[in-house]
Short mmCIF file of C-alpha atoms in Angstrom, two decimals:
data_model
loop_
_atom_site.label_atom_id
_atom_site.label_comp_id
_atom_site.label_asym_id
_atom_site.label_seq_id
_atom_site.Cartn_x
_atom_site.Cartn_y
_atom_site.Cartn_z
CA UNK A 1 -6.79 6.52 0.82
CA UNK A 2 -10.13 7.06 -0.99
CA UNK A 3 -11.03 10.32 -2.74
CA UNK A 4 -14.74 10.92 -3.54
CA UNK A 5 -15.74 8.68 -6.54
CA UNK A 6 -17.77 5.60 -7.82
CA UNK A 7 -19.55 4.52 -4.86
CA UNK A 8 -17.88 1.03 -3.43
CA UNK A 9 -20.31 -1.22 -0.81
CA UNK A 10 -17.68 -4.17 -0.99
CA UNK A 11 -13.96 -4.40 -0.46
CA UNK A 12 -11.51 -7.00 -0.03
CA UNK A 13 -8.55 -7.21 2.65
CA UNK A 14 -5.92 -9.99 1.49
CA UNK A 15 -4.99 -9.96 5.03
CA UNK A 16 -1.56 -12.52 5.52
CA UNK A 17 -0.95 -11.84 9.19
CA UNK A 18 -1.29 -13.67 12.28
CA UNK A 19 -4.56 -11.50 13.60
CA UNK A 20 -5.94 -8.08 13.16
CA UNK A 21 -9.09 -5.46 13.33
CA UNK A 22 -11.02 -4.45 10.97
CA UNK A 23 -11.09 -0.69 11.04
CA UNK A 24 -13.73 0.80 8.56
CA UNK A 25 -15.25 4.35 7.48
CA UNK A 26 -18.89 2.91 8.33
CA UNK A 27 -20.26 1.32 11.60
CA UNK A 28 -22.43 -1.53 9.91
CA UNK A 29 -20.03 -3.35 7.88
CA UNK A 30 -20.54 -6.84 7.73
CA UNK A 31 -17.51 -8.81 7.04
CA UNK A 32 -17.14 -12.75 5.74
CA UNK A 33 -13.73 -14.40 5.68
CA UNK A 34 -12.57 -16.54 2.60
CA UNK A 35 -14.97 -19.46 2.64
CA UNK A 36 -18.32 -17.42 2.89
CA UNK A 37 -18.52 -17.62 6.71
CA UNK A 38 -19.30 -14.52 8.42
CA UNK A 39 -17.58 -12.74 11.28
CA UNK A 40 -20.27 -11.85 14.20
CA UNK A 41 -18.53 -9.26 15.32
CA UNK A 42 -15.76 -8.37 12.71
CA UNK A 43 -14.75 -4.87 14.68
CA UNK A 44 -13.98 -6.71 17.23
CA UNK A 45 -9.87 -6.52 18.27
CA UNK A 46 -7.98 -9.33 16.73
CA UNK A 47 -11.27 -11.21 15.08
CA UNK A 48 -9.78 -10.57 11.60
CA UNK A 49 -7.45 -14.33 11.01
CA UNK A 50 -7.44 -14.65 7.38
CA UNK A 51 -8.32 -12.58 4.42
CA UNK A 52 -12.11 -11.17 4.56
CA UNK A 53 -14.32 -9.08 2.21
CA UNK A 54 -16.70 -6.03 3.88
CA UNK A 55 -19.80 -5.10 2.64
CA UNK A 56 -22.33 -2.11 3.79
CA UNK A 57 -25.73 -1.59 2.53
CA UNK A 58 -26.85 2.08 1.72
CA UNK A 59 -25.79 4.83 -0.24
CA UNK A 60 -22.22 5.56 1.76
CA UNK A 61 -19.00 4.63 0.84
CA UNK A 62 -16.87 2.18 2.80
CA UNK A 63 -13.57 2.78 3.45
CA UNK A 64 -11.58 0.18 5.32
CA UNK A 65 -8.61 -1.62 6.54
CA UNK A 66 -7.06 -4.32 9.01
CA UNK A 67 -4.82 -3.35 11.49
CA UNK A 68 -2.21 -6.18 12.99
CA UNK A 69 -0.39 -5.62 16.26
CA UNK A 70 1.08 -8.45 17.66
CA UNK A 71 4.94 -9.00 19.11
CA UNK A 72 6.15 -9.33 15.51
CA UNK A 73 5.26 -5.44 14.87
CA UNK A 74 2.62 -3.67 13.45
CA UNK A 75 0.59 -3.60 10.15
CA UNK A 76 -2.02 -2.40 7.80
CA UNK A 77 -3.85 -3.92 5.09
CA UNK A 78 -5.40 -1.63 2.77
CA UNK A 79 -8.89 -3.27 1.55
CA UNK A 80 -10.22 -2.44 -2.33
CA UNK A 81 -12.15 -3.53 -5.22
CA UNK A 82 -10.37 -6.63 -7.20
CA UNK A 83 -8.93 -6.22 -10.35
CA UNK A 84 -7.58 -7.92 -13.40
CA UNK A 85 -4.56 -6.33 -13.40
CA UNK A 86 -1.99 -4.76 -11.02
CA UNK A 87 2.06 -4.03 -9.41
CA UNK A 88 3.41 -4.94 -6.28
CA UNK A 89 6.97 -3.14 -5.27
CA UNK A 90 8.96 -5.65 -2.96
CA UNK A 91 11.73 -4.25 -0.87
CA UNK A 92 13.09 -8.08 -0.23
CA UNK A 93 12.00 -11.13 -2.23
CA UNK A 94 13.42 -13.55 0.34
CA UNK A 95 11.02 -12.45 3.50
CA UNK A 96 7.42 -11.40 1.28
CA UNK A 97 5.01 -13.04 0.27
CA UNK A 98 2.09 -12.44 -2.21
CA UNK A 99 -1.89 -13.29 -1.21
CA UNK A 100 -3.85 -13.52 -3.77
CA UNK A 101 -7.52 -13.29 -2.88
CA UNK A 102 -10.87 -14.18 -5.11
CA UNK A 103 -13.74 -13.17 -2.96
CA UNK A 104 -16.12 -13.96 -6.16
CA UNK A 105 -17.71 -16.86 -6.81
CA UNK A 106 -16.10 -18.03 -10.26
CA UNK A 107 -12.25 -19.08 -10.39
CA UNK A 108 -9.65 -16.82 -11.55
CA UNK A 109 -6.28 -17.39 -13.56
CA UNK A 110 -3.55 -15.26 -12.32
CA UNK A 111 -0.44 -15.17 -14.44
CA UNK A 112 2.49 -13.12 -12.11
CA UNK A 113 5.92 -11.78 -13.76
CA UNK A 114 8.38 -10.15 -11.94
CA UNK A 115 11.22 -7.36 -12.86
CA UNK A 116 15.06 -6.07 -10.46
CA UNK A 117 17.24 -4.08 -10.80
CA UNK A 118 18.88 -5.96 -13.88
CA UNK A 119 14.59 -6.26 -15.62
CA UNK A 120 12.89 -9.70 -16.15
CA UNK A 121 13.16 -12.28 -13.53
CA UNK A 122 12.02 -15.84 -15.09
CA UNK A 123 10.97 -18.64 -12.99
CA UNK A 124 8.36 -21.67 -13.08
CA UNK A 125 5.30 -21.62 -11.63
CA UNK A 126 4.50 -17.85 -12.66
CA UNK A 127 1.68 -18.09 -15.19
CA UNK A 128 -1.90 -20.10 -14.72
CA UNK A 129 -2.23 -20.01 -11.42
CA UNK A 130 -5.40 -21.60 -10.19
CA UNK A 131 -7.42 -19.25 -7.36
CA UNK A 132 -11.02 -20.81 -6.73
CA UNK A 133 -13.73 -18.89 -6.26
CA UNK A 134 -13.67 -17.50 -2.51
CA UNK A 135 -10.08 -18.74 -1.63
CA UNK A 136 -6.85 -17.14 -1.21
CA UNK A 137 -2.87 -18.51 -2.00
CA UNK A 138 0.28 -17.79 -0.75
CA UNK A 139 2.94 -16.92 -3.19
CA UNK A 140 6.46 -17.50 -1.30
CA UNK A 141 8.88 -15.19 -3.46
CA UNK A 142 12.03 -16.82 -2.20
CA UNK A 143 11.53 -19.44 -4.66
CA UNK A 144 11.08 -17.52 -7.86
CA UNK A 145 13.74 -14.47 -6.92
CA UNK A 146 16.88 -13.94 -5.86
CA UNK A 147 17.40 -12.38 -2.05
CA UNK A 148 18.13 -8.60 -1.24
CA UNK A 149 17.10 -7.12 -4.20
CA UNK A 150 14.18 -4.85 -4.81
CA UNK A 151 11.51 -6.39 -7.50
CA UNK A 152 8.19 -5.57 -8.70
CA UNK A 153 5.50 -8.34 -9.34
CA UNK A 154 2.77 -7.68 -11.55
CA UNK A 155 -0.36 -9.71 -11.74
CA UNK A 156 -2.82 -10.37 -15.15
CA UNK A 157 -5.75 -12.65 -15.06
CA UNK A 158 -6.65 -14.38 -17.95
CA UNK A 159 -10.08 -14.83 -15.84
CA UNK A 160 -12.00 -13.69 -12.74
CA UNK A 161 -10.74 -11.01 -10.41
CA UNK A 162 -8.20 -11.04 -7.68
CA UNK A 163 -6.98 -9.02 -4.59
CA UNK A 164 -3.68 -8.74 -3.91
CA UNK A 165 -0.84 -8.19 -1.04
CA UNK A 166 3.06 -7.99 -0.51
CA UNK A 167 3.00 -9.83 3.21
CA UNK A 168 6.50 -9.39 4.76
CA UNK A 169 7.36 -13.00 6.55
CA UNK A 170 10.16 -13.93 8.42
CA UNK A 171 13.85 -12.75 7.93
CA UNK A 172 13.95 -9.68 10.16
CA UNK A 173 12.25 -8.03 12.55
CA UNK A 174 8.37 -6.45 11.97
CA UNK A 175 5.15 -7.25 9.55
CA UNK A 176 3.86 -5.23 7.06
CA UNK A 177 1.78 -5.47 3.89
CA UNK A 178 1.84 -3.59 0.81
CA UNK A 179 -1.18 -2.66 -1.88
CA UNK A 180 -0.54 -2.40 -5.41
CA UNK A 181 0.92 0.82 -6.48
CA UNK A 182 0.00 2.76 -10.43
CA UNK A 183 2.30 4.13 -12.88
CA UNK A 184 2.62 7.75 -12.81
CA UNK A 185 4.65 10.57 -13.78
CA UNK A 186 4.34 12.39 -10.06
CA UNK A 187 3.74 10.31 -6.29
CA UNK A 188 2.99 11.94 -2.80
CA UNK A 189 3.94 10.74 0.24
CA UNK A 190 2.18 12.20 3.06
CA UNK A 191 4.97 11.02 5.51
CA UNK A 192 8.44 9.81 5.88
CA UNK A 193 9.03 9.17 9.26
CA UNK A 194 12.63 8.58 8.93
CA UNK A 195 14.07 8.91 12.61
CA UNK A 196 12.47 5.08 12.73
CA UNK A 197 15.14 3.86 10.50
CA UNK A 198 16.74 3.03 7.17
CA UNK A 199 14.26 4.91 4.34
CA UNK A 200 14.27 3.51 1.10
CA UNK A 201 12.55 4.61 -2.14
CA UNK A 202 11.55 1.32 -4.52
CA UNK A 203 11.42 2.32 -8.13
CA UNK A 204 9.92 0.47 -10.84
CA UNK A 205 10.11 1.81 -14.71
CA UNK A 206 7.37 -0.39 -16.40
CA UNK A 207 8.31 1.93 -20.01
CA UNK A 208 9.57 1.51 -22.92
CA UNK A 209 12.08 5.14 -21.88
CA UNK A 210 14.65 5.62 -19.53
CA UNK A 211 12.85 7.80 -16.01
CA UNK A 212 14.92 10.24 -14.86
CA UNK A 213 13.53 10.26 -11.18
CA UNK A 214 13.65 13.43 -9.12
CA UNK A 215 12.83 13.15 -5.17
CA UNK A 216 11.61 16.53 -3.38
CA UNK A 217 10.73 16.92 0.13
CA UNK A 218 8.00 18.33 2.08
CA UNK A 219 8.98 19.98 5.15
CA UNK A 220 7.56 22.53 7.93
CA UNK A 221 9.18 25.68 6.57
CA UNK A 222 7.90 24.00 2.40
CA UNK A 223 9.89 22.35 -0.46
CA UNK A 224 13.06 21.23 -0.76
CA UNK A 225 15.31 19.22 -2.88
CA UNK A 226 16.40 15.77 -1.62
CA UNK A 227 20.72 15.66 -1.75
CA UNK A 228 20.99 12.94 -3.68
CA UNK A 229 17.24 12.16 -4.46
CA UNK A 230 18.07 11.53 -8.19
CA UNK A 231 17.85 8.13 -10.33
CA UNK A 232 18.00 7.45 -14.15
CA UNK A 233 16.03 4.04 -14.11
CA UNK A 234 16.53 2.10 -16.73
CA UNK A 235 13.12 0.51 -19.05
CA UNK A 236 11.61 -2.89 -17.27
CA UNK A 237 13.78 -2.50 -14.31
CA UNK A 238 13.42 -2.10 -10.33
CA UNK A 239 15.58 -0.24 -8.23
CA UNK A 240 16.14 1.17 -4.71
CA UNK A 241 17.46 4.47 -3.62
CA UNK A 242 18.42 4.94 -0.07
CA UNK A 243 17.41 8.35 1.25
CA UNK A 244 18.51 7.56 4.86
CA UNK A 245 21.31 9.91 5.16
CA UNK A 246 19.93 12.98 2.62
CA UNK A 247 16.35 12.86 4.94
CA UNK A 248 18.96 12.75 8.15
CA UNK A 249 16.21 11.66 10.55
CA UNK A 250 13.03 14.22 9.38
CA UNK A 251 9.27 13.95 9.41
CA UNK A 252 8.74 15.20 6.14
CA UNK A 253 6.63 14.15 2.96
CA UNK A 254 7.85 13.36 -0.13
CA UNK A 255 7.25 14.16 -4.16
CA UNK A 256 8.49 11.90 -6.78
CA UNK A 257 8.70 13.03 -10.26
CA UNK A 258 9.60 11.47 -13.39
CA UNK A 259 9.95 11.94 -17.37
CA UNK A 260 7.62 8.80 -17.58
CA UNK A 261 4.98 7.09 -15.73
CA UNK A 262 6.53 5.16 -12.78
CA UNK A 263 5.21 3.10 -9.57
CA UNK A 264 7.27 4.21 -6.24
CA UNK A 265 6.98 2.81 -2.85
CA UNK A 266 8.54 3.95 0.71
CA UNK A 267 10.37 0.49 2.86
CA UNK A 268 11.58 1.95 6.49
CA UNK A 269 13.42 -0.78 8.36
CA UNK A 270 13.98 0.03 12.17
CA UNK A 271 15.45 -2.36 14.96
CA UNK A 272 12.01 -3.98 16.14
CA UNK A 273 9.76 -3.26 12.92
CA UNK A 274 9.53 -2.40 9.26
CA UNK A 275 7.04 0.13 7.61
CA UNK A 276 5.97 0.01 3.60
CA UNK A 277 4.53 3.21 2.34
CA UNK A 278 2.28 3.81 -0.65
CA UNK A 279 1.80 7.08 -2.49
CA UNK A 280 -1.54 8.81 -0.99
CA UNK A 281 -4.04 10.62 -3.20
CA UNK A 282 -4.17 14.77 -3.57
CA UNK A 283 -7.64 16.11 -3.69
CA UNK A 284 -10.10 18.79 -1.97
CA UNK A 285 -12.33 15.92 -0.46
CA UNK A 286 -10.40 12.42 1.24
CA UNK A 287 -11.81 9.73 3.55
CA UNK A 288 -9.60 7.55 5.27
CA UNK A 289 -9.89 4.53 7.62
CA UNK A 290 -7.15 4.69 10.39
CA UNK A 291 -6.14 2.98 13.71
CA UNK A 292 -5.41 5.78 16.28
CA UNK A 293 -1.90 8.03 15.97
CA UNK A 294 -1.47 11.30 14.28
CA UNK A 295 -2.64 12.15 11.10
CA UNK A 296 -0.03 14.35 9.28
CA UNK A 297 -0.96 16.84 5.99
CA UNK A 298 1.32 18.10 3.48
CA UNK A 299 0.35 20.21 0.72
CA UNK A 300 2.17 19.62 -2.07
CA UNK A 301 0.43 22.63 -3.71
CA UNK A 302 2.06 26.35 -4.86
CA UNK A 303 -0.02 27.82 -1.82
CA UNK A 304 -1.35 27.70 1.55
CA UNK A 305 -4.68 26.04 1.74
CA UNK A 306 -7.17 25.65 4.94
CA UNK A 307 -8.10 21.86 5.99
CA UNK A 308 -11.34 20.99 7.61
CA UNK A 309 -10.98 17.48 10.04
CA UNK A 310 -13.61 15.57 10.90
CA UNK A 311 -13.02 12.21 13.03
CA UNK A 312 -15.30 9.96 14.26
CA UNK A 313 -18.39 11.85 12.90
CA UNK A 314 -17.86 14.37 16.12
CA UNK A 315 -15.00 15.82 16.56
CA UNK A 316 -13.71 19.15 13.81
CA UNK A 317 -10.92 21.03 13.46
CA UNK A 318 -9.42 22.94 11.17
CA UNK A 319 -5.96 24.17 10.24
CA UNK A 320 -4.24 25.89 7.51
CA UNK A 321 -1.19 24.11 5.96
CA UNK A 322 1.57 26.55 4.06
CA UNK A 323 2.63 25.55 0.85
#
């Protein structure tokens, strides 16, 4: 979710799945996949095969990501600006991935280290790594962690810039992908839709202090706290709290506080697919790319406030969400 800011005219999608669509905030995106070569049409359904960087010329900001459905599940891949530095939350090291993307033209060094529930996880094969210059690599976690805990992976480069993606494999029903998350002392979720399943909250204390985590909810009728919805997360550690009982089967949003910065991430695991939620952004001004569904507000504010919608540069509504 993008609030207004620094004006972006090139993103990349690490997208790991088996095909998607590019959906995107602009009509004239042009898109190019990971060797330079461009997609004619890249809006076109399932076109998208492999990660690919959009670009749009003007003065407009481009919002964008790929959506997957296929008889695996369903998933999103939020595209953004590369970095040089970045966290990952993993729900299960034995079925994710990471892609790591360069969409420049100059190599990058990527060193990765990764952190559970008991802190640092070493392994070989974690620091160097090699991406040339408009390439991507798959990063099979099995290898370098043990199964069915939760772990964060946090990237560095030494050179260069990378994108990159949590891409859930096999082991289990669904696909999903996951952006990087940011520390911080509060996260919003806009929506838990936890009649779909088991809801977990990943949490990853990258401090040198002990978080003591709080979880409030977001509901219809306003705030509440989550029974149970407390963690004291020890420094350099990743754990997972399972809310699936306390949110017993709700639509509600979600407010995570803690005593230091944190990174937080939602994993809902149903019969036939799996869902990974990121914290959204709070503002007075958003833009979002989405497939079609619902769009669902909470206000995570001390009073009512009035939201104008407008989709698809036509249609407006407004409504007026309570506190």
């Amino acid at each position: 979710m993008a609030s207004a800011g620094p004006l972006v005219q090139s993103v990349d999608c690490p997208f790991g799945g088996r095909s998607g669509t590019i959906v995107a905030s602009e009509d004239q995106v042009k898109a190019r996949d990971s060797h330079g070569k461009p997609l004619k049409d890249p809006t076109e359904p399932g076109a998208v095969l492999s990660p690919v960087v959009l670009t749009q010329k003007g003065d407009r900001q481009v919002v964008a990501g790929v959506f997957s459905q296929t008889t695996a599940g369903v998933s999103w891949t939020e595209c953004g600006v590369p970095t040089t530095r970045g966290t990952l939350l993993v729900p299960d090291p034995a079925s994710t991935d990471l892609m790591i993307t360069n969409p420049d033209r100059h190599d990058a060094t990527v060193s990765l280290s990764l952190t559970g529930p008991d802190g640092s996880i070493s392994g070989r094969g974690l620091g160097d790594i090699q991406i040339a210059g408009g390439s991507s690599l798959r990063v099979p976690l099995t290898v370098h962690a043990p199964a069915g805990i939760p772990i964060s992976a946090s990237f560095r480069t030494s050179s260069g810039r990378v994108r990159m993606a949590a891409v859930k494999t096999g082991g289990g029903p669904g696909q999903e992908q996951a952006a990087p998350v940011e520390a911080s002392t509060s996260a919003r979720f806009g929506v838990v839709p936890s009649d779909q399943g088991k809801v977990r909250l990943l949490v990853s204390n990258p401090s040198d202090d002990r978080a003591e985590v709080r979880v409030d909810a977001l509901g219809e009728r306003g705030r509440f706290s989550v029974p149970d919805g407390t963690a004291s997360v020890e420094p350099g550690t990743t754990v997972m709290l399972d809310l699936s009982t306390p949110l017993e089967g709700q639509h509600v949003g979600l407010a995570i506080h803690s005593s230091v910065p944190i990174m937080s991430m939602i994993a809902i695991e149903g019969d036939k697919d799996v869902a990974w939620l990121t914290p959204g952004t709070s503002a007075t001004h958003l833009r979002e790319a989405v497939p079609a569904g619902k769009l669902r507000v909470v206000n995570p504010g001390t009073a009512a406030t009035t939201i104008r919608v407008k989709h698809s540069q036509t249609e407006e509504y407004t409504a007026e969400i309570p506190a």
